[in-house]
PDB file of C-alpha atoms in Angstrom:
ATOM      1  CA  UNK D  17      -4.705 -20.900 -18.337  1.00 61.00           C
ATOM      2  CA  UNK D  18      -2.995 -21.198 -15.489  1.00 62.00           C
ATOM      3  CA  UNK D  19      -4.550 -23.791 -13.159  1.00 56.00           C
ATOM      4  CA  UNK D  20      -3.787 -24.354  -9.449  1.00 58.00           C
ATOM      5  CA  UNK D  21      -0.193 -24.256  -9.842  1.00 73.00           C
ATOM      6  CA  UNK D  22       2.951 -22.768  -8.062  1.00 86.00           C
ATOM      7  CA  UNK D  23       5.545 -21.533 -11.099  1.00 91.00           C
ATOM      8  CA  UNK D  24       8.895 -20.330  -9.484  1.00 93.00           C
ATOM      9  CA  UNK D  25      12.199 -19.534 -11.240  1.00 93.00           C
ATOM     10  CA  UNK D  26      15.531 -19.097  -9.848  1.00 91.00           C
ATOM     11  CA  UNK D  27      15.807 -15.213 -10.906  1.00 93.00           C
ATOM     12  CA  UNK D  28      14.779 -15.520 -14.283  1.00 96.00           C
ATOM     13  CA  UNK D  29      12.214 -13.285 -15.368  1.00 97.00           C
ATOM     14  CA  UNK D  30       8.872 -14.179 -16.078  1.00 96.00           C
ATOM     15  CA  UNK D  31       6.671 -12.817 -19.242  1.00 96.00           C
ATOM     16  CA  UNK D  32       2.780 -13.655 -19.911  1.00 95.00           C
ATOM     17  CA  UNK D  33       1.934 -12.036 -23.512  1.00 94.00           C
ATOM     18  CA  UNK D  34      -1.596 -13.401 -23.914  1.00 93.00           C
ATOM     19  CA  UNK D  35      -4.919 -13.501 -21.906  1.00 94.00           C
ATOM     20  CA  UNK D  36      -4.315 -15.602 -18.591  1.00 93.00           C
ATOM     21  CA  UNK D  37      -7.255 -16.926 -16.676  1.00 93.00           C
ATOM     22  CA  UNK D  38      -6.589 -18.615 -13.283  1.00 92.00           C
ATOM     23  CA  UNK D  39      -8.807 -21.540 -13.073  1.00 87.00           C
ATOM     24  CA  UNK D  40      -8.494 -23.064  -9.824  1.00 83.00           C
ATOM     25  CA  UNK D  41      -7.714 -21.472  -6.397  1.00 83.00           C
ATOM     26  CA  UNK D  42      -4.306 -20.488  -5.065  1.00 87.00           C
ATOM     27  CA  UNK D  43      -1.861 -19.732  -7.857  1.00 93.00           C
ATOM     28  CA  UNK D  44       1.523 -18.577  -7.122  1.00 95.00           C
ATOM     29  CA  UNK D  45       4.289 -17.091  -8.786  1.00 96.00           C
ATOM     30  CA  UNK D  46       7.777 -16.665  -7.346  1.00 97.00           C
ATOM     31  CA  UNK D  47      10.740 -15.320  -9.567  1.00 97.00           C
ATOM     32  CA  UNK D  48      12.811 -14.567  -6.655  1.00 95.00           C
ATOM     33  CA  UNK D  49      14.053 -11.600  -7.967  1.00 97.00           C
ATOM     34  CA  UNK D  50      13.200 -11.529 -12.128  1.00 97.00           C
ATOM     35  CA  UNK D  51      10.076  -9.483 -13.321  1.00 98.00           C
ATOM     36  CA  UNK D  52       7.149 -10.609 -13.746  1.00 98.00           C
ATOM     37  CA  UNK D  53       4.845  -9.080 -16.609  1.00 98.00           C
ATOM     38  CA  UNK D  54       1.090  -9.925 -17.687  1.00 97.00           C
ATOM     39  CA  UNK D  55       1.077  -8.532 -21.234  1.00 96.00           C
ATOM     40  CA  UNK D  56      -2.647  -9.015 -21.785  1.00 97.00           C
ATOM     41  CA  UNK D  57      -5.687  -9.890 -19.797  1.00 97.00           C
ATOM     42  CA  UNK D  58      -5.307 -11.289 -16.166  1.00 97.00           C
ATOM     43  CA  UNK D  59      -9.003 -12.570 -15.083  1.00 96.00           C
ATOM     44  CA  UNK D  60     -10.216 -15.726 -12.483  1.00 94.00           C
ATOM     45  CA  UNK D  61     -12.048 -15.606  -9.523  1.00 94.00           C
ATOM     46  CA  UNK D  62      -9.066 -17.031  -7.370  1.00 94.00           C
ATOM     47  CA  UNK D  63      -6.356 -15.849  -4.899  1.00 95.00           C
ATOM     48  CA  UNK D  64      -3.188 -14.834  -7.134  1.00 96.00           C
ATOM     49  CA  UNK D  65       0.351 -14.353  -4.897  1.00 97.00           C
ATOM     50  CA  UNK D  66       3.289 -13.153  -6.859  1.00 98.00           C
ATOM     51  CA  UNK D  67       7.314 -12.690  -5.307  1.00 98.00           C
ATOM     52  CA  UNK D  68       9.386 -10.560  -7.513  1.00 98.00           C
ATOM     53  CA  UNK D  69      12.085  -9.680  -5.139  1.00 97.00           C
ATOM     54  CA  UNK D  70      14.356  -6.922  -6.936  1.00 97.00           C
ATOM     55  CA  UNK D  71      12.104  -7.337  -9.631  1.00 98.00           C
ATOM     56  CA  UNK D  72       9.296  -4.926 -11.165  1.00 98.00           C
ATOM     57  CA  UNK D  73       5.963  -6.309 -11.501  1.00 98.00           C
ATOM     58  CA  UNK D  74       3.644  -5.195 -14.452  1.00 98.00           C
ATOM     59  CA  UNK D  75       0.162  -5.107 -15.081  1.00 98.00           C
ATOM     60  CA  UNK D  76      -0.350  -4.247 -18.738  1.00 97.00           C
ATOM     61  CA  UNK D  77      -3.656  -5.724 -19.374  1.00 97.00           C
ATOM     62  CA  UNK D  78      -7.089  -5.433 -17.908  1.00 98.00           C
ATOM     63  CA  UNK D  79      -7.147  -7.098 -14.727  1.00 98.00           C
ATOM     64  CA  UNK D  80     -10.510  -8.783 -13.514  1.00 97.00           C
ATOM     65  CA  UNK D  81     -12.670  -7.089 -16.096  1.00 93.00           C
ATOM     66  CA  UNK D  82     -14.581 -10.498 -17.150  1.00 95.00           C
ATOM     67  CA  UNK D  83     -13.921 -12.274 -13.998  1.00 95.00           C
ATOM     68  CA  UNK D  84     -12.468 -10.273 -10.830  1.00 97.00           C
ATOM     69  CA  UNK D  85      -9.887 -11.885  -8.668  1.00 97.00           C
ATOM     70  CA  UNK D  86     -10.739 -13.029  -5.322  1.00 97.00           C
ATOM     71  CA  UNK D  87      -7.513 -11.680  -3.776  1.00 98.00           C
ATOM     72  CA  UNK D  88      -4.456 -10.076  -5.057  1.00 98.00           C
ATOM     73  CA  UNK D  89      -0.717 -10.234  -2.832  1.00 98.00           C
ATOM     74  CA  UNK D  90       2.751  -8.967  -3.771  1.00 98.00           C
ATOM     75  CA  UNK D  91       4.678 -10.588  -1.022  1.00 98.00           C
ATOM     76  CA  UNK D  92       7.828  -8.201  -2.599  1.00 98.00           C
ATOM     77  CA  UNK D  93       8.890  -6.533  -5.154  1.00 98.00           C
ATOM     78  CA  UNK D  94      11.346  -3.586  -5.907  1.00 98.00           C
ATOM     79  CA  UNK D  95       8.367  -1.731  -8.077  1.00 98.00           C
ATOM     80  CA  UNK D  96       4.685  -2.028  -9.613  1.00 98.00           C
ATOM     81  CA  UNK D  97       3.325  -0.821 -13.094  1.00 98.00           C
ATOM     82  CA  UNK D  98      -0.543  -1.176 -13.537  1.00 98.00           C
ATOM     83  CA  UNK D  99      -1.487   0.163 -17.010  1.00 98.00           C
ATOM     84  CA  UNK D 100      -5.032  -0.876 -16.700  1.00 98.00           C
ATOM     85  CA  UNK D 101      -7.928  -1.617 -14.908  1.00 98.00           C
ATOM     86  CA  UNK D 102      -7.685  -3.630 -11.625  1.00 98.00           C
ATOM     87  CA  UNK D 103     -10.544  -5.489 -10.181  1.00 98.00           C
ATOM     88  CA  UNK D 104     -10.362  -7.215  -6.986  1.00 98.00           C
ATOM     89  CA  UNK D 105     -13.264  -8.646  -4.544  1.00 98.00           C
ATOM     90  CA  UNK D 106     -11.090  -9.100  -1.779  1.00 98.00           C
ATOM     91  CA  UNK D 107      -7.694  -7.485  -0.234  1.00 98.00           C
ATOM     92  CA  UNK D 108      -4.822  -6.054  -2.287  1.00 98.00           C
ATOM     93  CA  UNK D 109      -1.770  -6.411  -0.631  1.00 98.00           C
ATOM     94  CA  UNK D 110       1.559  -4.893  -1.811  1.00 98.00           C
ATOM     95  CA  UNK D 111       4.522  -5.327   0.297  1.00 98.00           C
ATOM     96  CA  UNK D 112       7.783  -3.621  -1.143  1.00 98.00           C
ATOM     97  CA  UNK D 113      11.103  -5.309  -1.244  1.00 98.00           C
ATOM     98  CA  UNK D 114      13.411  -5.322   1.859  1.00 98.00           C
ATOM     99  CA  UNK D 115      14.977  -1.621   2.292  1.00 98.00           C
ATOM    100  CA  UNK D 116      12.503  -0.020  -1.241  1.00 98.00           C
ATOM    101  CA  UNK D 117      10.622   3.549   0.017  1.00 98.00           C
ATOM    102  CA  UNK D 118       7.560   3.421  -1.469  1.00 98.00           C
ATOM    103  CA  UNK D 119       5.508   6.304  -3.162  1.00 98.00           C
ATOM    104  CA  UNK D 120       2.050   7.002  -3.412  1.00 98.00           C
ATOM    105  CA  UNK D 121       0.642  10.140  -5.612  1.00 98.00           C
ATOM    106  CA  UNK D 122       3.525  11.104  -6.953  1.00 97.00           C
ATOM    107  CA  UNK D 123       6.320   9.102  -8.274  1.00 97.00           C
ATOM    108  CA  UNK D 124       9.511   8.618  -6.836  1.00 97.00           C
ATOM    109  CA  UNK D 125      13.350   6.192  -6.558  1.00 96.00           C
ATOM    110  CA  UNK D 126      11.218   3.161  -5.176  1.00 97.00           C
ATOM    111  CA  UNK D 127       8.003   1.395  -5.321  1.00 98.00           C
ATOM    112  CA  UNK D 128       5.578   3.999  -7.074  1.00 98.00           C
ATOM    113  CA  UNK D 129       1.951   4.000  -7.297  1.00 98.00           C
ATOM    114  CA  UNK D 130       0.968   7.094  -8.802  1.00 98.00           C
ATOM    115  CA  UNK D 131      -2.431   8.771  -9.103  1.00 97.00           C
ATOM    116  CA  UNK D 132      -2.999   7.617 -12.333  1.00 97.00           C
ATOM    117  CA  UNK D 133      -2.468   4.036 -11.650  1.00 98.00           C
ATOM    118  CA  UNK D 134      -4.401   4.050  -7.832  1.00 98.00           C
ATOM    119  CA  UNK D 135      -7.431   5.818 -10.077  1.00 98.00           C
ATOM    120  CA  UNK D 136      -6.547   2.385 -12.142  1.00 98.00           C
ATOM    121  CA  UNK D 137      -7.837   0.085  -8.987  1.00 98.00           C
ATOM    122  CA  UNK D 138     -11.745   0.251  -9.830  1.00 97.00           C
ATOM    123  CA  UNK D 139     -12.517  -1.911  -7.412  1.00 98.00           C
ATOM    124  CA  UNK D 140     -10.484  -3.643  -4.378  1.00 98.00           C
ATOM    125  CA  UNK D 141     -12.202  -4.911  -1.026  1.00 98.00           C
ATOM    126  CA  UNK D 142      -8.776  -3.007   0.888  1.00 98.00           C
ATOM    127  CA  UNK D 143      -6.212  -2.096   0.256  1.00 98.00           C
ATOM    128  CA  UNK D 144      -2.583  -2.541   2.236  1.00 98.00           C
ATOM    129  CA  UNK D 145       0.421  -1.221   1.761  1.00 98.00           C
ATOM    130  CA  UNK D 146       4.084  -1.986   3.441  1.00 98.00           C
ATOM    131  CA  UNK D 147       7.491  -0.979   3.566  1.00 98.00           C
ATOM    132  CA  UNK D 148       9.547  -3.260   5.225  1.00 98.00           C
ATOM    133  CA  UNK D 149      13.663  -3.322   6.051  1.00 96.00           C
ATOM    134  CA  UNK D 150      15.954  -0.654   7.553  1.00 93.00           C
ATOM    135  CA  UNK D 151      15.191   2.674   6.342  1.00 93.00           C
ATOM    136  CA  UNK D 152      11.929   2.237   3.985  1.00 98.00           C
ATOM    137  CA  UNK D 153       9.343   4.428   4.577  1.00 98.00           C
ATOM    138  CA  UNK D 154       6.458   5.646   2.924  1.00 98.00           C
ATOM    139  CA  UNK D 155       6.024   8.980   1.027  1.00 98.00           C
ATOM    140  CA  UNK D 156       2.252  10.109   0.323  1.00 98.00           C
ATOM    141  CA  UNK D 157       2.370  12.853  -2.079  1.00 98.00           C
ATOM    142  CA  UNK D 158      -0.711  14.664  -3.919  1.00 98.00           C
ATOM    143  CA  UNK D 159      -2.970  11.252  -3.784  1.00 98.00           C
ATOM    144  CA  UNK D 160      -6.557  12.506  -5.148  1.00 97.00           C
ATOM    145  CA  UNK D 161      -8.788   9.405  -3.959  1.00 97.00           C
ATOM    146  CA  UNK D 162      -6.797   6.315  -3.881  1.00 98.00           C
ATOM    147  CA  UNK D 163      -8.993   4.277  -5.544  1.00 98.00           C
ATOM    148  CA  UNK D 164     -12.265   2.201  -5.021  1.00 98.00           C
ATOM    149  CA  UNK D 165     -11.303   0.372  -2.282  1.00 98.00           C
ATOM    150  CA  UNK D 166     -14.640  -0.497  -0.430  1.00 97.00           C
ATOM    151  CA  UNK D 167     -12.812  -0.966   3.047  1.00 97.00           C
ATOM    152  CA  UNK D 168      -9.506   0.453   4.836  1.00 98.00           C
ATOM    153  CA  UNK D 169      -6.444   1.468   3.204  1.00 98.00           C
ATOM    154  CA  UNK D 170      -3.820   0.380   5.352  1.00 98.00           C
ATOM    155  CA  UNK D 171      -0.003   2.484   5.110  1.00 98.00           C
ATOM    156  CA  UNK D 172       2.475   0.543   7.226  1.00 98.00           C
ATOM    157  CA  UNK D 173       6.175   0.813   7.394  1.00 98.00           C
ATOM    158  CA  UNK D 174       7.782  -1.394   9.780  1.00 96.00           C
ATOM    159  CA  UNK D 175      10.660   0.217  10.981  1.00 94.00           C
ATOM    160  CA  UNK D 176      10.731   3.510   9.326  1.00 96.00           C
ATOM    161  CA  UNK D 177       8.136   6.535   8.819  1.00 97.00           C
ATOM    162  CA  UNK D 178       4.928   7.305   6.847  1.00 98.00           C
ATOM    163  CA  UNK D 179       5.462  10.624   5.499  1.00 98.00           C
ATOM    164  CA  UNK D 180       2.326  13.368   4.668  1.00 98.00           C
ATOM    165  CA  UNK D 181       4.492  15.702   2.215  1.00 97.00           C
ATOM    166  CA  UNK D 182       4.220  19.060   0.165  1.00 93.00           C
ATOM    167  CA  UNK D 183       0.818  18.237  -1.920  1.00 97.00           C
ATOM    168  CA  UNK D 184      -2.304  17.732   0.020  1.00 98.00           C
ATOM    169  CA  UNK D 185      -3.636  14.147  -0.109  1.00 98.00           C
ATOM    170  CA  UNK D 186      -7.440  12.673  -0.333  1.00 98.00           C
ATOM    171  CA  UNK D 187      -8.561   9.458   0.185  1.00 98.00           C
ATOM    172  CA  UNK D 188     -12.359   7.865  -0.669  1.00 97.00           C
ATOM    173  CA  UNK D 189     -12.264   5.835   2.096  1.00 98.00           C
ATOM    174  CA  UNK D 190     -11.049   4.975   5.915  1.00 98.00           C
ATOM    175  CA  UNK D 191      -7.208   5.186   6.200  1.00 98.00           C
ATOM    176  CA  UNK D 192      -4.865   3.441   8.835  1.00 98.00           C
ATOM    177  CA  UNK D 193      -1.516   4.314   9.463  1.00 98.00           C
ATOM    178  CA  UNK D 194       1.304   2.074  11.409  1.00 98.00           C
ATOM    179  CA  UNK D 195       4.897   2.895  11.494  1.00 98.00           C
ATOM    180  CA  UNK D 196       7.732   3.858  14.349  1.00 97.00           C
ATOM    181  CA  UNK D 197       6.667   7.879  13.347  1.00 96.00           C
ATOM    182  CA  UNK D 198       4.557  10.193  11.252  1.00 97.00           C
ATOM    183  CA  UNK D 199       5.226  13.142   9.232  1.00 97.00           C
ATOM    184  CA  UNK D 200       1.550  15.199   8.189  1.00 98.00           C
ATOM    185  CA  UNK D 201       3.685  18.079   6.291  1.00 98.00           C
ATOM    186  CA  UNK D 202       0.589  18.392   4.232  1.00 98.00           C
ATOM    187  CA  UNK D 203      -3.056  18.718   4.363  1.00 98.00           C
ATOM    188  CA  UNK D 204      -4.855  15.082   4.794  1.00 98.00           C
ATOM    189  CA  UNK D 205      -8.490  14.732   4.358  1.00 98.00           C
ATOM    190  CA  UNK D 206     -10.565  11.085   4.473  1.00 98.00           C
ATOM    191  CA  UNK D 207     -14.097  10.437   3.729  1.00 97.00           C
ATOM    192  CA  UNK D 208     -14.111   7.596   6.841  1.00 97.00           C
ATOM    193  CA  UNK D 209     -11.777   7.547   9.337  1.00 98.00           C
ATOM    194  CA  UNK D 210      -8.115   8.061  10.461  1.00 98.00           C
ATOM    195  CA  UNK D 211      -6.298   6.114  12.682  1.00 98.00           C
ATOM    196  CA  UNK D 212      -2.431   5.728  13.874  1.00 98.00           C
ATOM    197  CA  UNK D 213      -0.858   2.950  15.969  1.00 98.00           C
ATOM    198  CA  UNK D 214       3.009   2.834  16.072  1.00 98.00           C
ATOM    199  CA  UNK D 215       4.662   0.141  15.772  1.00 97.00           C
ATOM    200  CA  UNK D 216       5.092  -2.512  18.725  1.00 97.00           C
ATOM    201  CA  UNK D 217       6.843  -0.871  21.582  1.00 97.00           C
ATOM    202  CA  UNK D 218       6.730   2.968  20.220  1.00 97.00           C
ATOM    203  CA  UNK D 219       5.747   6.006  22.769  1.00 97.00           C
ATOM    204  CA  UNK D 220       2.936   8.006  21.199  1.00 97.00           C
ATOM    205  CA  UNK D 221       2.523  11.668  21.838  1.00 97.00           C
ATOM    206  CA  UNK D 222      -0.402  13.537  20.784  1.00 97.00           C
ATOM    207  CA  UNK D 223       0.481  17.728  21.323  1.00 96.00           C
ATOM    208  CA  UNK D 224       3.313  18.664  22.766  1.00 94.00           C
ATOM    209  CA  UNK D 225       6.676  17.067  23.158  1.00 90.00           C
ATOM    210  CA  UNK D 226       8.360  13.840  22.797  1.00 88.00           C
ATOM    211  CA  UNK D 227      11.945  12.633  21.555  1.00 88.00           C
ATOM    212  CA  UNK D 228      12.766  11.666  17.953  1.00 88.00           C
ATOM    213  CA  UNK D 229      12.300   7.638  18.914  1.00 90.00           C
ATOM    214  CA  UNK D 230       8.450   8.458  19.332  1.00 94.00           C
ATOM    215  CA  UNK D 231       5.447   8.692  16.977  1.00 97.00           C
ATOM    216  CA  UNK D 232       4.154  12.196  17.202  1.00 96.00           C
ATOM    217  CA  UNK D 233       1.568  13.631  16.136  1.00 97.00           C
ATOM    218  CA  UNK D 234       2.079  17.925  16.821  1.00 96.00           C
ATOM    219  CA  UNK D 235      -1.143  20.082  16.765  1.00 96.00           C
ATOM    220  CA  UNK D 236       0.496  21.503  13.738  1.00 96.00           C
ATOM    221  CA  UNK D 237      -0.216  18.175  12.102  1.00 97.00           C
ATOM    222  CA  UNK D 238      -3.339  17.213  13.928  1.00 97.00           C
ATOM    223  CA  UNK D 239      -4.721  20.371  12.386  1.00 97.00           C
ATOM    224  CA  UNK D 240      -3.948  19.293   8.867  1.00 98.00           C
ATOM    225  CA  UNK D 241      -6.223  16.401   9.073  1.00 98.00           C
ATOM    226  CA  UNK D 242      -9.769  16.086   8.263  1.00 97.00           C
ATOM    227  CA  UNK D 243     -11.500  13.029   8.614  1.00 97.00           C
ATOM    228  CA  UNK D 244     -15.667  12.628   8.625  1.00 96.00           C
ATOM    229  CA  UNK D 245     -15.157   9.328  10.715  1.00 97.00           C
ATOM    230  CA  UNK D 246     -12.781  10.484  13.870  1.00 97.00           C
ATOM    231  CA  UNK D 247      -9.734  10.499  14.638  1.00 97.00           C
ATOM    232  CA  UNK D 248      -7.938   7.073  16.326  1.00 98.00           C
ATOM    233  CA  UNK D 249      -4.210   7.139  17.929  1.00 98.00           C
ATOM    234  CA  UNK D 250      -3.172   3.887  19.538  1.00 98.00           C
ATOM    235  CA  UNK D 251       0.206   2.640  21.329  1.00 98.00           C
ATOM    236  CA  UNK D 252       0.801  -0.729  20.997  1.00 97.00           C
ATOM    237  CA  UNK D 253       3.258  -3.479  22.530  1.00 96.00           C
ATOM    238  CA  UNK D 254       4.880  -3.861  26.050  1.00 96.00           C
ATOM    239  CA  UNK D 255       5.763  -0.907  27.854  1.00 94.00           C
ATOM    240  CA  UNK D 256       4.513   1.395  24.669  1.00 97.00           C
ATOM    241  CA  UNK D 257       2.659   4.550  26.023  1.00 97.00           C
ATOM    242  CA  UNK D 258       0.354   7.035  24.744  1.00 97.00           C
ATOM    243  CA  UNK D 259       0.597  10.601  26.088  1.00 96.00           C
ATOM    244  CA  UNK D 260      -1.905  13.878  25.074  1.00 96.00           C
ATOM    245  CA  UNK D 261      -0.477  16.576  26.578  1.00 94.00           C
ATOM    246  CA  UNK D 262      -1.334  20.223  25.660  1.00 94.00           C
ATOM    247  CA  UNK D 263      -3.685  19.752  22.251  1.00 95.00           C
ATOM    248  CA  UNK D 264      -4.897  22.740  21.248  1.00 92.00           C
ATOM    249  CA  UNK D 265      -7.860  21.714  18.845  1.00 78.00           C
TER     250      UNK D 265
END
């Protein structure tokens, strides 16, 4: 039982083999940069935050099948294993480790959440996803559903890309998008809606044109997406415009 506490560690690695059920609210776990593994059962209706770092965090139990957690946040880690069920009334928020790509669909070198292990999320009230540092961007690759997240799924890198590549993607629900640009290589269809915003201070161009410092979206990639709930581009942050010149569709 773990009850209302903070546990950190100064790098060392952390290891739960039995059942854990969080009692009271606001449990966190920091290992700075040493894994962090729940062997077993991970149940309590309370707000769980774990820091890994350059650590891997792992979910090998069923997670908030008696009792599901309020709200689940990775503030970093360098990768994510969930080999069960998740369960989660509130938001799931994974953030990756300074400078880690991240992976959804299919796995790759960085964070990975593959299909089998978003089909794994059985229930989440959103879901949001970051890459953060120089270079780390986001690859979505063959995702069929994404889980059961009841609101938005939220993709942001902060100074890098979100990338649409070679397999066509699905999600069950509405999907937002925030990054400095966007790649939709690949077909991208969401029962809700789509929406882009670049990051603070990026141009926008919707059609034709642009320069590689803005987030474009071509009519080559608007035509790969299908979305029952619209379609939403937004420029954000002084001096950021958003231009539509020349769509074709």
């Amino acid at each position: 039982t773990i009850a209302g506490v903070n546990i950190t560690t100064s790098s060392d690695s952390i290891t739960f083999s039995g059942q854990v059920s969080l009692t009271t609210a606001g449990v966190s776990i920091n290992t700075v940069s040493g894994d962090i593994t729940f062997g077993d059962a991970l149940n309590g209706i309370q707000a769980l935050t774990l820091t890994a770092g350059a650590g891997t965090i792992s979910f090998g139990g069923l997670v908030g099948d008696s009792q599901a957690l309020a709200s689940l946040t990775v503030v970093s880690a360098r990768d994510i294993s969930i080999g069960n069920t998740m369960k989660v009334t509130g938001a799931v928020s994974i953030t990756g480790n300074s400078g880690v790509d991240i992976f959804l669909g299919t796995e790759g070198a960085g964070l990975s959440l593959t299909n089998a292990e978003l089909d794994l999320i059985t229930e989440a009230g959103s879901l949001a996803i970051t890459a953060t540092g120089a270079g780390a961007s986001i690859t979505v690759n063959g995702v069929t559903g994404g889980g059961n997240v009841h609101g938005v799924t939220l993709l942001t890198s902060n100074v890098d890309g979100v990338l649409f590549v070679t397999t066509a993607s699905t999600f069950n629900n509405s999907l937002a998008v925030v990054a400095n640009d966007v790649a939709v290589n690949a077909s991208l269809g969401v029962t809700g809606s789509i929406s882009f915003t670049g990051n603070s201070g990026v141009n926008v161009i919707v059609g034709t044109g642009g320069v590689s410092t803005n987030l474009i979206l071509s009519n080559a990639e608007l035509a790969r997406l299908t979305a029952s709930g619209g379609l939403n581009v937004t420029a954000t942050g002084a001096g950021a415009t958003l231009n539509v010149n020349g769509v074709t569709g």
